[in-house]
CSV table of C-alpha atoms in Angstrom, one decimal:
chain,number,residue,atom,x,y,z
A,23,UNK,CA,59.0,-57.1,31.0
A,24,UNK,CA,59.3,-54.7,28.3
A,25,UNK,CA,58.1,-51.1,29.1
A,26,UNK,CA,57.1,-51.0,25.5
A,27,UNK,CA,54.3,-53.5,25.6
A,28,UNK,CA,51.0,-52.4,26.0
A,29,UNK,CA,47.9,-53.8,28.3
A,30,UNK,CA,44.3,-52.4,27.7
A,31,UNK,CA,43.7,-53.1,31.7
A,32,UNK,CA,46.2,-52.5,34.5
A,33,UNK,CA,45.4,-53.6,38.1
A,34,UNK,CA,47.6,-52.1,40.9
A,35,UNK,CA,48.0,-54.6,43.5
A,36,UNK,CA,46.5,-58.3,44.2
A,37,UNK,CA,45.2,-58.0,47.7
A,38,UNK,CA,41.7,-58.6,48.3
A,39,UNK,CA,40.3,-55.7,46.0
A,40,UNK,CA,43.1,-56.1,43.3
A,41,UNK,CA,43.2,-60.0,43.4
A,42,UNK,CA,39.0,-60.1,43.1
A,43,UNK,CA,38.9,-57.5,39.9
A,44,UNK,CA,41.7,-59.3,38.5
A,45,UNK,CA,39.7,-62.7,38.4
A,46,UNK,CA,36.5,-60.9,37.9
A,47,UNK,CA,38.3,-59.3,34.8
A,48,UNK,CA,39.9,-62.6,33.8
A,49,UNK,CA,37.4,-63.8,31.4
A,50,UNK,CA,37.8,-61.0,29.3
A,51,UNK,CA,41.1,-62.4,28.2
A,52,UNK,CA,39.5,-65.2,25.8
A,53,UNK,CA,38.2,-61.8,24.0
A,54,UNK,CA,41.9,-60.8,23.4
A,55,UNK,CA,41.7,-58.0,26.3
A,56,UNK,CA,45.6,-57.5,27.8
A,57,UNK,CA,45.5,-57.5,31.7
A,58,UNK,CA,48.7,-57.1,34.0
A,59,UNK,CA,48.5,-57.2,37.5
A,60,UNK,CA,51.4,-55.1,39.0
A,61,UNK,CA,52.8,-56.2,42.7
A,62,UNK,CA,55.3,-54.6,44.7
A,63,UNK,CA,58.4,-56.8,45.7
A,64,UNK,CA,60.3,-59.4,44.2
A,65,UNK,CA,58.8,-62.6,42.2
A,66,UNK,CA,59.2,-65.7,44.6
A,67,UNK,CA,59.5,-69.5,43.0
A,68,UNK,CA,57.4,-71.7,44.6
A,69,UNK,CA,60.3,-73.8,46.2
A,70,UNK,CA,61.5,-70.5,47.8
A,71,UNK,CA,58.4,-70.5,50.2
A,72,UNK,CA,59.8,-72.3,53.3
A,73,UNK,CA,56.8,-72.7,55.4
A,74,UNK,CA,58.6,-71.5,58.3
A,75,UNK,CA,56.5,-68.2,59.4
A,76,UNK,CA,59.3,-66.0,60.9
A,77,UNK,CA,61.5,-66.3,57.8
A,78,UNK,CA,58.4,-65.7,55.2
A,79,UNK,CA,57.6,-62.8,57.4
A,80,UNK,CA,60.9,-61.1,56.6
A,81,UNK,CA,60.9,-62.0,53.3
A,82,UNK,CA,57.1,-61.2,52.6
A,83,UNK,CA,56.0,-58.5,54.8
A,84,UNK,CA,56.9,-55.2,54.8
A,85,UNK,CA,59.3,-54.0,57.4
A,86,UNK,CA,59.1,-57.4,58.3
A,87,UNK,CA,55.5,-57.5,59.6
A,88,UNK,CA,56.1,-55.6,62.8
A,89,UNK,CA,57.2,-52.2,63.8
A,90,UNK,CA,57.2,-50.2,67.2
A,91,UNK,CA,54.9,-47.3,68.3
A,92,UNK,CA,56.6,-43.8,68.5
A,93,UNK,CA,57.6,-44.1,71.5
A,94,UNK,CA,59.5,-47.8,71.3
A,95,UNK,CA,57.1,-49.5,73.9
A,96,UNK,CA,54.9,-51.3,72.0
A,97,UNK,CA,55.7,-54.3,68.8
A,98,UNK,CA,52.4,-54.0,66.4
A,99,UNK,CA,51.8,-56.5,63.8
A,100,UNK,CA,52.1,-54.6,60.3
A,101,UNK,CA,49.2,-56.1,57.7
A,102,UNK,CA,51.1,-54.7,54.5
A,103,UNK,CA,52.3,-57.5,52.9
A,104,UNK,CA,53.3,-58.5,49.0
A,105,UNK,CA,49.7,-60.0,47.6
A,106,UNK,CA,47.6,-57.3,50.1
A,107,UNK,CA,47.3,-55.8,53.3
A,108,UNK,CA,43.6,-56.8,54.2
């Protein structure tokens, strides 16, 4: 994508909120409205989704999907993934 491209609406994030908003705005495209949905992280091709949970968590979840508490005694699940954090 070129920096010079112009859009009428930019949706930041494709999680529950951004994805729903993008879906609701989609009919405007028929009227010529240019909509861009931005998401963090790389773009993946269909064949790159292996279906193996641990492998995909490392690729799709921020920090591999888990983190330690400050004192290091507990691992917590971290729901900030590419595609939302809901």
